[in-house]
Amino acid sequence: MVKLIKPAMKFSRRPASSADYTRLVLHCAQSNDFNQAKRLQSHMELQLFQPTDSFIHNQLLHIYAKCGKLSDAQHLFDKMPKRDIYSWNALLSVYSKVGLVEDLNAVFDQMPYRDSVSYNTLIACFANNRLSSKALSFFVRMQEDGFQPTQYSIVNALQACSQLFNLRLGKQVHGRVVAGEFEKNTFVWNAVTDLYAKCGDIDRARWLFDGMIKKNVVSWNLMISGYVKMGNPDECIHLFDKMRLSGLKSDQVTVSNVLNAYFQSGRVDDARNLFSKIAKKDEICWTTMIVGYVQSGREDSALMLFSDMLRANVRPDSHTFSSVVSSCAKLASLCHGQVIHGKVILIGVDSNMLVSSALVDMYFKCGVPLDARLLFETMPIRNVITWNSVILGYARNGQAQEALALYERMLQENFRPDNISFVGVLSACINADMVKEGHKYFNSISEHGMTPSLDHYACMITLLGRSDNVDKAVDLIKAMPHKPDYQIWSALLSVCSKGDIETAELAANYLFQLDPHNAGPYIMLSNLYAACGRWKDVAVVRSLMKNNNAKKFAAYSWVEDGNEVHRFVSDDHNHPEMERIYTELNRLVVKLQQIGYNPDTGIVLHNVGEEEKLRSISHHSEKLALAFSLTKNPNGVSPIRIMKNIRICDDCHVFLKLASIAIARPIIVRDSSRFHHFIGGKCSCKDHW
């Protein structure tokens, strides 16, 4: 109390009076100064001062409560010679502040008398800790004890109803709002509007919102957020425009919701323009933009924006990190992923389960299962999502036995599998051609209280088809309790060979009806016809594809070199180093031919000459990507990582197996369905892909 006590009492010969202490404690309360309050309490105890009433002690208690100093508050409360309702409410407040719900309830039960503040503190604490049913039971008990609900108890009761998505109970509380004449209270009316929006009755919420006499920024934010959550981004943006016309200034919450709406509508440029106009951007705005870019397939933009965020000295949170790590996973950018992993450790969120799970997924999707497993084993807490990431990761990297062993370990550690868990184990069985095991796991889905989903049926159709049991795959589709959707027919078409043209036509015709603009089924059926030499049928399918305006997307491969990504298409001539790349590729082809490589022109499904077929197959994008990597680091020993947006062809698969011998380096290829780890002339997929 150097600043407060000395000037007031240093030169006074009389002992400090109750008025002195009252004036000083009020000064501490106004400035919310915990340290000065503690010194004042110590001075009182040193002087053996005992106040005649509880006012001074109550003020100290309220200061301790506001600052969350539980032990100091409890210690003072226990020593108080006189306590009143304000003393008990202050103690309740500090327990609520620190979130000790059970202790808070115990203090409430010990109170000799209570008032509406006591109930409000309890209801608010339960609602804020998502103990919604308990909050509502005390809201009822408050009224049974003869206390009328206040605006605070009503708002917290409405919040509890929103958390439970219980509109029926919420309407009863709404009735209390009308009966209690709170209709002109914006604070209460916002909570009523939010209740209807969160419970899915957005039209009623809008009607209530439009009827509000005084709307504040919170009112607008609740409605804008409601439309975003209901998947109506256009109305959200329209409401945002009306808010600006009303003269109210938007805040960070408003902007984050509108950014979300722009991304939902596909208006990425509008989101960027709005973001650029924000003078002070908080971590929520930055994260919303980064997540939006990731969900819009603009992973490169997400990573660049993350760099801007760090340069602006804005601290990323766990959601930011999980999103940028997800970008690295989608791009298979190991270099960026490792840098961000370092930032995660530096900032201290490496123990966060959301971030750790994203990192595990990233390392698997970059083809580094060893690092992913190491990270997984060091996680202090895991959930089923983490387990799923590891099981799927091993399955896609061709390590089926590891995937299945981890699934069994997950069961032993009492984690309940979900739909994704079974997609993981069935994918492992597909990639290892384990039909018997696949049937076992598929049948076990019902044993865990679930019904097999379309995803599971699609896995089984793929497993059966790849083991030359297309007829059994068709029988499974007929026996399904679900109506076959696009992925089911697509799975069937993908496993049809030259001997299953009739089944392929059946699947393709369903796919043409379900999505006539998707080029994939046309290409697959056309390729099957071409493999059989049925060029007239090829022409018919291509004509149908053109009439339905189904556009074929470009196949490409990409590799990282330092911090840059280099992308290649088949027979590419746009890269600035193309001459060096083709020279290296030709040199490699000659070397591979010496150890047995013979280009498989039979997979070129065009009615062209043999020389044209040879040129076409020799310049596939993954071959160009490999040649580029060798020009950059010809004597390296670390794995070469190549990403491809479609399935790798048979010839490239053979080519890369032999290349792994010729260059004495592992080659890791991630295609659209799985990883291929080429080492010493062998592939992790064991030629099943």
XYZ file of C-alpha atoms in Angstrom:
689
model
C 0.000 0.000 0.000
C 2.941 2.348 -0.587
C 0.973 4.618 -2.902
C -2.288 4.629 -0.950
C -1.469 4.184 2.721
C 1.592 6.367 3.101
C 0.118 9.618 1.802
C -3.020 9.145 3.858
C -1.591 7.843 7.119
C 2.187 8.235 7.291
C 2.127 11.507 9.232
C -1.067 10.815 11.138
C -0.681 9.932 14.818
C -4.165 8.532 15.056
C -4.933 4.938 14.009
C -6.622 4.441 10.660
C -10.385 4.747 10.912
C -13.149 2.793 9.259
C -13.671 5.775 6.937
C -10.001 5.638 5.879
C -10.186 1.958 5.045
C -13.523 2.418 3.287
C -12.097 5.179 1.090
C -9.002 3.090 0.284
C -10.926 -0.109 -0.495
C -13.243 1.821 -2.838
C -10.167 3.190 -4.618
C -8.899 -0.402 -5.088
C -12.314 -1.516 -6.344
C -12.517 1.309 -8.900
C -9.079 0.467 -10.312
C -9.596 -3.309 -9.870
C -6.150 -3.403 -8.246
C -5.609 -6.816 -6.654
C -2.099 -6.094 -5.335
C -3.165 -2.925 -3.546
C -6.199 -4.738 -2.145
C -3.942 -7.432 -0.714
C -1.713 -4.798 0.905
C -4.760 -3.105 2.373
C -5.970 -6.400 3.873
C -2.497 -7.023 5.341
C -2.452 -3.504 6.852
C -5.855 -4.071 8.435
C -4.734 -7.367 9.949
C -1.458 -5.805 11.188
C -3.410 -3.021 12.876
C -5.905 -5.552 14.291
C -8.665 -3.551 12.666
C -12.103 -5.169 12.780
C -14.789 -3.384 10.751
C -18.201 -2.984 12.381
C -19.961 -4.320 9.277
C -19.085 -6.507 6.253
C -18.792 -3.690 3.664
C -14.977 -3.428 3.513
C -14.460 -7.196 3.479
C -17.151 -7.591 0.809
C -15.369 -5.063 -1.396
C -12.129 -7.002 -1.033
C -13.963 -10.236 -1.824
C -15.404 -8.745 -5.017
C -11.929 -7.587 -6.103
C -10.538 -11.089 -5.544
C -13.502 -12.586 -7.404
C -13.029 -10.308 -10.427
C -9.347 -11.242 -10.550
C -10.097 -14.967 -10.150
C -8.066 -15.229 -6.924
C -9.883 -18.161 -5.357
C -7.515 -18.983 -2.481
C -7.344 -15.322 -1.359
C -11.129 -14.991 -1.512
C -11.756 -18.237 0.371
C -9.134 -17.341 3.013
C -10.702 -13.919 3.626
C -14.239 -15.338 3.621
C -13.313 -17.927 6.275
C -11.858 -15.197 8.554
C -14.748 -12.738 8.211
C -16.497 -12.112 11.553
C -19.689 -11.047 9.761
C -21.078 -12.346 6.474
C -24.138 -11.324 4.561
C -25.705 -12.193 1.204
C -23.129 -10.024 -0.593
C -20.295 -12.001 0.990
C -21.764 -15.323 -0.165
C -22.459 -13.979 -3.663
C -18.861 -12.749 -3.950
C -17.599 -16.221 -3.016
C -19.983 -17.764 -5.554
C -18.647 -15.357 -8.147
C -15.020 -16.400 -7.697
C -15.874 -20.120 -7.958
C -17.822 -19.333 -11.129
C -14.910 -17.287 -12.489
C -12.457 -20.185 -12.191
C -15.008 -22.744 -13.444
C -15.119 -25.022 -10.384
C -18.719 -26.073 -10.979
C -19.043 -28.757 -8.286
C -17.511 -26.516 -5.603
C -19.760 -23.678 -6.739
C -22.788 -25.908 -6.228
C -21.523 -26.900 -2.762
C -21.120 -23.237 -1.716
C -24.631 -22.496 -3.013
C -26.063 -25.327 -0.887
C -24.286 -23.960 2.234
C -25.748 -20.474 1.855
C -28.107 -19.554 4.743
C -30.098 -17.328 2.377
C -30.047 -16.532 -1.337
C -31.246 -13.881 -3.752
C -31.659 -13.567 -7.534
C -27.935 -12.729 -7.913
C -27.050 -16.077 -6.321
C -29.233 -17.938 -8.819
C -27.982 -15.850 -11.758
C -24.364 -16.681 -10.893
C -25.141 -20.397 -10.735
C -27.231 -20.481 -13.942
C -24.615 -18.483 -15.871
C -21.791 -20.776 -14.726
C -23.697 -23.920 -15.728
C -24.642 -22.448 -19.118
C -21.100 -21.236 -19.839
C -19.720 -24.693 -18.995
C -22.312 -26.369 -21.274
C -24.140 -27.974 -18.325
C -27.343 -26.886 -19.997
C -29.826 -29.200 -18.254
C -28.502 -28.162 -14.854
C -28.756 -24.481 -15.788
C -32.411 -24.938 -16.747
C -33.231 -26.908 -13.582
C -31.892 -24.033 -11.437
C -33.809 -21.544 -13.603
C -36.994 -23.415 -12.623
C -35.899 -23.718 -8.977
C -35.230 -19.973 -8.843
C -38.875 -19.289 -9.646
C -40.097 -22.012 -7.259
C -38.138 -20.230 -4.494
C -40.096 -17.052 -5.236
C -37.526 -15.086 -7.261
C -38.559 -13.522 -10.549
C -36.154 -14.166 -13.435
C -33.937 -11.228 -14.336
C -32.581 -10.387 -17.778
C -29.393 -12.301 -16.912
C -31.122 -15.517 -15.830
C -33.378 -15.435 -18.903
C -30.474 -14.886 -21.316
C -28.517 -17.764 -19.757
C -31.579 -20.029 -19.801
C -32.072 -19.252 -23.496
C -28.382 -20.014 -24.087
C -28.860 -23.393 -22.381
C -31.851 -24.176 -24.614
C -29.780 -23.255 -27.677
C -26.996 -25.606 -26.566
C -29.536 -28.432 -26.224
C -31.211 -27.453 -29.535
C -34.428 -27.701 -27.526
C -36.801 -25.243 -29.141
C -39.790 -26.489 -27.105
C -38.162 -25.461 -23.803
C -36.845 -22.314 -25.460
C -40.369 -21.270 -26.396
C -41.381 -21.620 -22.739
C -38.558 -19.274 -21.721
C -39.625 -16.977 -24.577
C -43.037 -16.914 -22.915
C -41.404 -15.651 -19.711
C -39.771 -12.883 -21.763
C -43.182 -11.690 -22.961
C -44.779 -12.083 -19.506
C -41.900 -10.267 -17.818
C -42.107 -7.314 -20.202
C -38.555 -7.764 -21.513
C -39.653 -7.258 -25.108
C -37.876 -3.882 -25.397
C -34.679 -5.222 -23.816
C -32.190 -5.650 -26.683
C -29.943 -7.878 -24.561
C -32.781 -10.360 -23.969
C -34.261 -10.053 -27.452
C -30.895 -10.915 -29.010
C -30.852 -14.152 -26.996
C -34.394 -15.038 -28.141
C -33.470 -14.425 -31.778
C -30.293 -16.479 -31.375
C -32.307 -19.364 -29.890
C -34.526 -19.683 -32.974
C -31.585 -19.289 -35.357
C -29.485 -21.966 -33.623
C -32.443 -24.353 -33.412
C -32.961 -24.134 -37.165
C -36.034 -21.860 -37.299
C -34.233 -19.104 -39.196
C -37.466 -17.597 -40.570
C -38.878 -17.055 -37.050
C -35.517 -15.624 -35.981
C -35.643 -13.181 -38.886
C -39.218 -12.175 -38.034
C -38.169 -11.432 -34.450
C -35.074 -9.593 -35.661
C -37.071 -7.407 -38.050
C -39.437 -6.521 -35.206
C -36.682 -5.292 -32.882
C -36.901 -1.569 -32.177
C -33.273 -1.115 -31.196
C -30.762 -3.325 -32.956
C -27.110 -3.288 -31.950
C -24.086 -4.901 -33.611
C -24.716 -8.116 -31.667
C -28.257 -8.300 -33.107
C -26.961 -8.093 -36.669
C -24.131 -10.528 -35.957
C -26.508 -13.159 -34.601
C -28.677 -13.074 -37.710
C -25.723 -12.957 -40.108
C -24.134 -15.903 -38.281
C -27.442 -17.769 -38.353
C -27.686 -17.524 -42.133
C -24.089 -18.714 -42.536
C -24.725 -21.768 -40.336
C -27.946 -22.561 -42.211
C -26.033 -22.550 -45.502
C -27.696 -19.412 -46.866
C -24.674 -17.210 -47.638
C -26.522 -14.955 -50.106
C -28.963 -13.767 -47.429
C -26.045 -13.286 -45.051
C -24.308 -10.988 -47.547
C -27.603 -9.151 -48.245
C -28.078 -8.573 -44.495
C -24.499 -7.332 -44.197
C -25.215 -4.734 -46.900
C -28.347 -3.628 -45.006
C -26.329 -3.341 -41.792
C -23.860 -0.990 -43.462
C -26.730 1.111 -44.841
C -28.191 1.379 -41.321
C -25.048 3.231 -40.248
C -23.824 0.600 -37.778
C -20.145 -0.217 -37.968
C -19.310 -3.903 -38.306
C -16.880 -5.593 -35.929
C -14.506 -8.549 -36.285
C -17.333 -11.048 -35.662
C -19.416 -9.552 -38.468
C -16.534 -9.591 -40.907
C -15.558 -13.186 -40.095
C -19.117 -14.383 -40.767
C -19.351 -12.451 -44.027
C -15.969 -13.784 -45.161
C -17.355 -17.247 -44.468
C -20.421 -16.442 -46.556
C -18.312 -15.221 -49.488
C -16.348 -18.483 -49.470
C -19.566 -20.532 -49.254
C -20.825 -18.674 -52.343
C -17.571 -19.221 -54.215
C -16.865 -15.468 -54.194
C -13.223 -15.818 -53.220
C -12.155 -12.482 -54.724
C -14.902 -10.629 -52.811
C -13.672 -12.251 -49.599
C -10.132 -11.126 -50.347
C -11.284 -7.551 -51.099
C -13.242 -7.331 -47.834
C -10.323 -8.784 -45.892
C -7.893 -6.257 -47.386
C -10.084 -3.360 -46.155
C -9.974 -4.440 -42.502
C -7.682 -2.046 -40.654
C -7.075 -4.236 -37.606
C -7.303 -7.934 -38.325
C -7.509 -10.337 -35.379
C -6.592 -14.023 -35.446
C -10.232 -14.975 -36.161
C -10.289 -12.969 -39.413
C -6.928 -14.358 -40.523
C -8.005 -17.907 -39.691
C -11.349 -17.504 -41.491
C -9.510 -16.438 -44.650
C -6.999 -19.285 -44.398
C -9.729 -21.902 -43.802
C -11.739 -20.431 -46.685
C -8.804 -20.712 -49.060
C -8.215 -24.341 -48.027
C -11.894 -25.257 -48.510
C -11.879 -23.523 -51.910
C -8.894 -25.541 -53.105
C -6.546 -22.550 -52.950
C -3.923 -24.137 -50.724
C -1.092 -22.031 -52.166
C -2.999 -18.864 -51.239
C -3.611 -20.243 -47.724
C 0.123 -20.754 -47.175
C 0.986 -17.285 -48.503
C -1.637 -15.705 -46.253
C -0.270 -17.611 -43.270
C 3.144 -16.089 -43.974
C 1.511 -12.631 -44.091
C -0.177 -13.363 -40.770
C 3.161 -14.155 -39.118
C 4.742 -11.010 -40.592
C 1.849 -8.991 -39.123
C 2.772 -10.400 -35.666
C -0.632 -12.041 -35.220
C -0.380 -15.208 -33.146
C -1.933 -18.231 -34.894
C -4.195 -20.471 -32.830
C -4.791 -24.212 -33.093
C -7.445 -23.780 -35.817
C -5.066 -21.684 -37.917
C -2.301 -24.246 -37.625
C -4.552 -27.206 -38.380
C -5.774 -25.444 -41.545
C -2.335 -24.552 -42.908
C -1.056 -28.031 -42.092
C -4.050 -29.375 -44.026
C -2.927 -27.210 -46.976
C 0.516 -28.798 -46.843
C -1.111 -32.239 -46.756
C -3.232 -31.522 -49.842
C -0.242 -30.132 -51.712
C 1.998 -32.906 -50.338
C 4.412 -30.089 -49.497
C 6.750 -31.717 -46.995
C 9.106 -28.713 -46.947
C 6.375 -26.257 -45.900
C 4.859 -28.816 -43.521
C 8.130 -29.252 -41.656
C 8.600 -25.476 -41.341
C 5.083 -25.094 -39.939
C 5.703 -28.011 -37.570
C 8.664 -26.027 -36.237
C 6.403 -22.988 -35.701
C 3.908 -25.211 -33.865
C 6.626 -26.300 -31.427
C 7.949 -22.729 -31.073
C 4.540 -21.290 -30.206
C 3.784 -24.218 -27.909
C 0.656 -25.787 -29.414
C 2.313 -29.087 -30.328
C 0.382 -30.858 -27.555
C -2.951 -29.646 -28.959
C -4.800 -32.700 -30.295
C -6.306 -30.850 -33.285
C -2.869 -29.667 -34.435
C -1.105 -32.964 -33.705
C -3.751 -34.925 -35.620
C -3.342 -32.594 -38.608
C 0.442 -33.047 -38.507
C 0.104 -36.835 -38.386
C -2.194 -36.682 -41.431
C 0.220 -34.334 -43.225
C 3.249 -36.588 -42.775
C 1.286 -39.577 -44.054
C 0.037 -37.623 -47.084
C 3.600 -36.529 -47.813
C 4.675 -40.172 -47.838
C 6.629 -40.105 -44.558
C 4.860 -42.719 -42.398
C 7.840 -43.037 -40.034
C 7.608 -39.382 -38.930
C 3.823 -39.635 -38.724
C 4.044 -42.693 -36.458
C 6.660 -41.070 -34.223
C 4.427 -38.033 -33.765
C 1.397 -40.226 -33.121
C 3.178 -42.231 -30.411
C 4.266 -39.058 -28.571
C 0.784 -37.502 -28.496
C -0.385 -37.096 -24.868
C -4.058 -37.418 -25.850
C -5.650 -39.157 -28.823
C -9.191 -39.468 -30.102
C -10.805 -41.619 -32.781
C -9.976 -38.997 -35.436
C -6.268 -39.395 -34.665
C -6.508 -43.176 -34.829
C -8.364 -42.929 -38.147
C -5.621 -40.699 -39.596
C -2.968 -43.313 -38.758
C -5.000 -46.290 -40.011
C -5.877 -44.546 -43.296
C -2.321 -43.247 -43.589
C -0.777 -46.700 -43.390
C -3.408 -48.120 -45.759
C -2.656 -45.493 -48.415
C 1.085 -45.962 -48.014
C 0.841 -49.680 -48.774
C 1.410 -50.886 -45.205
C -1.810 -52.832 -44.739
C -0.581 -55.003 -41.859
C 0.419 -51.891 -39.870
C -3.000 -50.368 -40.537
C -4.870 -53.458 -39.344
C -2.593 -53.900 -36.305
C -3.289 -50.298 -35.270
C -7.020 -50.847 -35.668
C -6.844 -53.825 -33.302
C -4.764 -51.750 -30.870
C -7.373 -48.980 -31.035
C -10.041 -51.495 -29.957
C -7.818 -52.758 -27.123
C -7.438 -49.192 -25.853
C -11.262 -48.926 -25.735
C -11.743 -46.460 -28.578
C -15.034 -46.994 -30.391
C -14.531 -47.189 -34.181
C -16.663 -45.010 -36.446
C -17.493 -45.110 -40.166
C -14.098 -43.667 -41.115
C -12.292 -46.340 -39.089
C -13.878 -49.045 -41.231
C -13.116 -47.147 -44.434
C -9.491 -47.270 -43.276
C -9.373 -51.008 -42.568
C -11.293 -51.868 -45.746
C -8.921 -49.652 -47.760
C -6.002 -51.571 -46.256
C -7.613 -54.832 -47.346
C -8.139 -53.442 -50.878
C -4.535 -52.331 -51.224
C -3.225 -55.706 -50.022
C -5.818 -57.783 -51.937
C -7.051 -59.298 -48.647
C -10.566 -60.437 -49.612
C -11.179 -62.761 -46.666
C -10.085 -60.150 -44.116
C -12.182 -57.520 -45.907
C -15.318 -59.673 -45.491
C -14.490 -60.136 -41.804
C -14.166 -56.415 -41.105
C -17.202 -55.549 -43.237
C -19.336 -58.026 -41.287
C -18.023 -56.664 -37.983
C -19.486 -53.206 -38.658
C -22.898 -54.340 -37.382
C -21.231 -55.870 -34.300
C -20.188 -52.342 -33.308
C -23.783 -51.108 -33.529
C -23.503 -49.505 -36.953
C -25.055 -50.122 -40.352
C -22.610 -50.344 -43.277
C -22.657 -47.052 -45.178
C -22.338 -46.430 -48.913
C -18.629 -45.755 -48.334
C -18.210 -49.252 -46.901
C -20.139 -50.843 -49.764
C -17.994 -48.933 -52.272
C -14.877 -50.373 -50.588
C -16.254 -53.912 -50.762
C -17.226 -53.508 -54.435
C -13.678 -52.351 -55.190
C -12.176 -55.228 -53.175
C -14.339 -57.842 -54.905
C -13.828 -56.354 -58.364
C -10.051 -56.191 -58.058
C -9.967 -59.854 -57.055
C -11.802 -60.773 -60.306
C -15.175 -61.144 -58.609
C -17.109 -58.464 -60.486
C -20.217 -60.678 -60.528
C -20.134 -60.825 -56.696
C -19.733 -57.037 -56.603
C -22.917 -56.715 -58.718
C -24.749 -59.133 -56.381
C -23.648 -57.003 -53.386
C -25.089 -53.880 -55.028
C -28.415 -55.668 -55.590
C -28.515 -56.764 -51.929
C -27.689 -53.299 -50.533
C -30.270 -51.672 -48.221
C -29.282 -48.305 -49.744
C -30.074 -46.938 -53.173
C -26.792 -47.031 -55.163
C -25.316 -43.570 -55.599
C -22.583 -42.109 -57.791
C -19.676 -43.554 -55.790
C -21.160 -47.084 -55.920
C -21.523 -47.133 -59.706
C -18.154 -45.401 -60.072
C -16.495 -48.082 -57.913
C -18.063 -50.786 -60.070
C -17.011 -49.158 -63.335
C -13.438 -48.697 -62.087
C -12.971 -52.467 -61.529
C -14.395 -53.572 -64.851
C -11.879 -55.017 -67.316
C -12.083 -55.944 -70.990
C -14.051 -59.033 -70.010
C -16.747 -57.065 -68.156
C -17.947 -54.699 -70.888
C -21.621 -55.426 -70.186
C -21.232 -54.563 -66.479
C -19.177 -51.489 -67.387
C -21.958 -50.273 -69.696
C -24.524 -50.809 -66.919
C -22.480 -48.783 -64.418
C -21.586 -46.063 -66.940
C -25.218 -45.525 -67.989
C -26.219 -44.929 -64.363
C -23.323 -42.504 -63.979
C -24.312 -40.623 -67.161
C -27.777 -40.116 -65.640
C -26.540 -39.082 -62.199
C -23.947 -36.566 -63.412
C -23.922 -36.104 -67.194
C -21.235 -33.374 -66.974
C -18.578 -35.507 -65.237
C -16.069 -36.646 -67.841
C -14.674 -39.534 -65.776
C -17.205 -42.274 -66.667
C -17.094 -41.400 -70.392
C -13.306 -41.717 -70.379
C -13.321 -45.012 -68.452
C -15.907 -46.598 -70.774
C -14.169 -45.198 -73.849
C -10.857 -46.676 -72.661
C -12.460 -50.085 -72.197
C -13.874 -49.972 -75.729
C -10.480 -48.877 -77.070
C -8.731 -51.735 -75.262
C -11.075 -54.114 -77.119
C -10.518 -52.322 -80.435
C -14.158 -51.153 -80.593
C -13.331 -47.788 -82.168
C -16.910 -47.114 -83.344
C -18.131 -47.378 -79.758
C -15.268 -45.107 -78.708
C -16.527 -42.504 -81.188
C -20.110 -42.847 -79.880
C -19.008 -42.283 -76.264
C -16.871 -39.280 -77.205
C -19.769 -37.794 -79.157
C -22.062 -38.296 -76.137
C -19.449 -36.670 -73.933
C -19.309 -33.660 -76.238
C -23.123 -33.356 -76.452
C -23.391 -33.398 -72.629
C -20.648 -30.776 -72.329
C -18.577 -33.054 -70.104
C -15.136 -31.488 -69.969
C -12.049 -33.579 -69.332
C -9.689 -32.183 -66.708
C -5.967 -32.146 -67.371
C -3.810 -34.841 -65.838
C -0.646 -33.472 -64.273
C 2.173 -34.236 -61.843
C 4.091 -31.897 -59.573
C 7.273 -31.900 -57.509
C 8.825 -29.554 -54.955
C 12.232 -27.984 -55.435
C 13.146 -25.888 -52.412
C 10.139 -23.667 -51.777
C 8.809 -23.898 -55.343
C 6.316 -26.322 -56.863
C 6.908 -27.378 -60.490
C 3.932 -28.775 -62.403
C 4.020 -30.886 -65.579
C 1.446 -32.213 -68.031
C 1.981 -34.998 -70.523
C 4.216 -34.022 -73.466
C 4.846 -30.685 -71.715
C 6.829 -27.935 -73.478
C 6.031 -24.960 -71.240
C 8.599 -25.383 -68.484
C 11.588 -23.026 -68.920
C 14.035 -25.930 -68.457
C 12.277 -28.298 -70.845
C 15.331 -28.956 -73.016
C 17.385 -30.192 -70.039
C 14.417 -32.221 -68.791
C 13.900 -34.078 -72.093
C 17.637 -34.708 -72.410
C 17.676 -36.256 -68.934
C 14.516 -38.263 -69.647
C 15.905 -39.690 -72.891
C 19.147 -40.625 -71.108
C 17.154 -42.382 -68.383
C 14.963 -44.267 -70.893
C 18.062 -45.657 -72.648
C 19.509 -46.722 -69.290
C 16.278 -48.464 -68.275
C 15.975 -50.261 -71.602
C 19.345 -51.826 -70.860
C 17.899 -53.418 -67.715
C 14.683 -54.629 -69.325
C 12.308 -51.679 -69.801
C 10.045 -52.066 -72.858
C 7.446 -49.277 -73.305
C 3.905 -50.694 -73.204
C 2.248 -48.935 -76.149
C -0.804 -51.141 -75.696
C -2.097 -48.815 -73.013
C -2.295 -45.887 -75.485
C -6.004 -45.978 -76.214
C -6.003 -43.894 -79.392
C -6.232 -45.128 -82.953
C -2.807 -43.802 -83.986
C 0.457 -45.242 -85.314
C 3.007 -47.098 -83.222
C 5.537 -44.238 -83.355
C 2.947 -41.757 -82.096
C 1.988 -44.174 -79.307
C 5.627 -44.515 -78.258
C 6.151 -40.747 -78.120
C 2.929 -40.273 -76.164
C 3.737 -42.835 -73.498
C 7.352 -41.728 -73.100
C 6.384 -38.171 -72.125
C 3.880 -38.819 -69.335
C 3.866 -36.151 -66.645
C 5.359 -38.291 -63.854
C 8.297 -39.228 -66.089
C 8.933 -35.534 -66.790
C 8.689 -34.761 -63.067
C 11.254 -37.474 -62.294
C 13.631 -36.183 -64.979
C 13.302 -32.638 -63.628
C 14.165 -33.824 -60.103
C 17.249 -35.611 -61.435
C 18.461 -32.460 -63.220
C 18.236 -30.563 -59.937
C 19.899 -33.154 -57.739
C 21.559 -35.869 -59.848
C 23.657 -37.346 -57.047
C 21.125 -37.191 -54.223
C 20.192 -40.104 -51.979
C 16.968 -38.806 -50.396
C 13.634 -39.951 -51.856
C 12.205 -38.166 -54.891
C 8.565 -37.241 -54.195
C 6.116 -36.916 -57.100
C 2.416 -36.092 -56.807
C -0.129 -36.953 -59.503
C -3.808 -35.980 -59.738
C -4.964 -39.202 -61.460
C -4.133 -42.898 -61.191
C -0.654 -43.862 -62.350
C -0.638 -45.920 -65.578
C 0.830 -49.424 -65.935
C 3.780 -48.299 -68.048
C 4.820 -45.515 -65.661
C 4.531 -47.953 -62.760
C 7.003 -50.335 -64.452
C 9.201 -47.397 -65.491
C 9.468 -46.064 -61.927
C 10.185 -49.487 -60.438
C 13.149 -49.871 -62.777
C 14.180 -46.229 -62.276
C 14.489 -46.833 -58.524
C 17.171 -49.415 -59.385
C 18.953 -47.296 -61.988
C 19.269 -44.149 -59.844
C 19.658 -46.085 -56.547
C 17.123 -43.812 -54.815
C 13.631 -44.325 -53.440
C 10.860 -42.739 -55.543
C 7.585 -41.917 -53.801
C 4.525 -41.241 -55.962
C 1.161 -40.166 -54.587
C -1.544 -40.698 -57.194
C -5.295 -40.106 -56.845
C -5.882 -43.286 -54.856
C -2.742 -44.196 -52.905
C 1.014 -43.966 -52.375
C 3.587 -45.951 -54.314
C 6.958 -46.327 -52.594
C 9.388 -47.565 -55.272
C 12.544 -49.025 -53.690
C 15.042 -51.353 -55.368
C 12.714 -52.298 -58.214
C 9.699 -53.058 -56.018
C 6.586 -51.038 -55.139
C 4.815 -50.915 -51.789
C 1.494 -51.584 -53.556
C 2.787 -55.021 -54.669
C 1.338 -54.175 -58.091
C -2.234 -53.912 -56.726
C -3.589 -50.396 -57.305
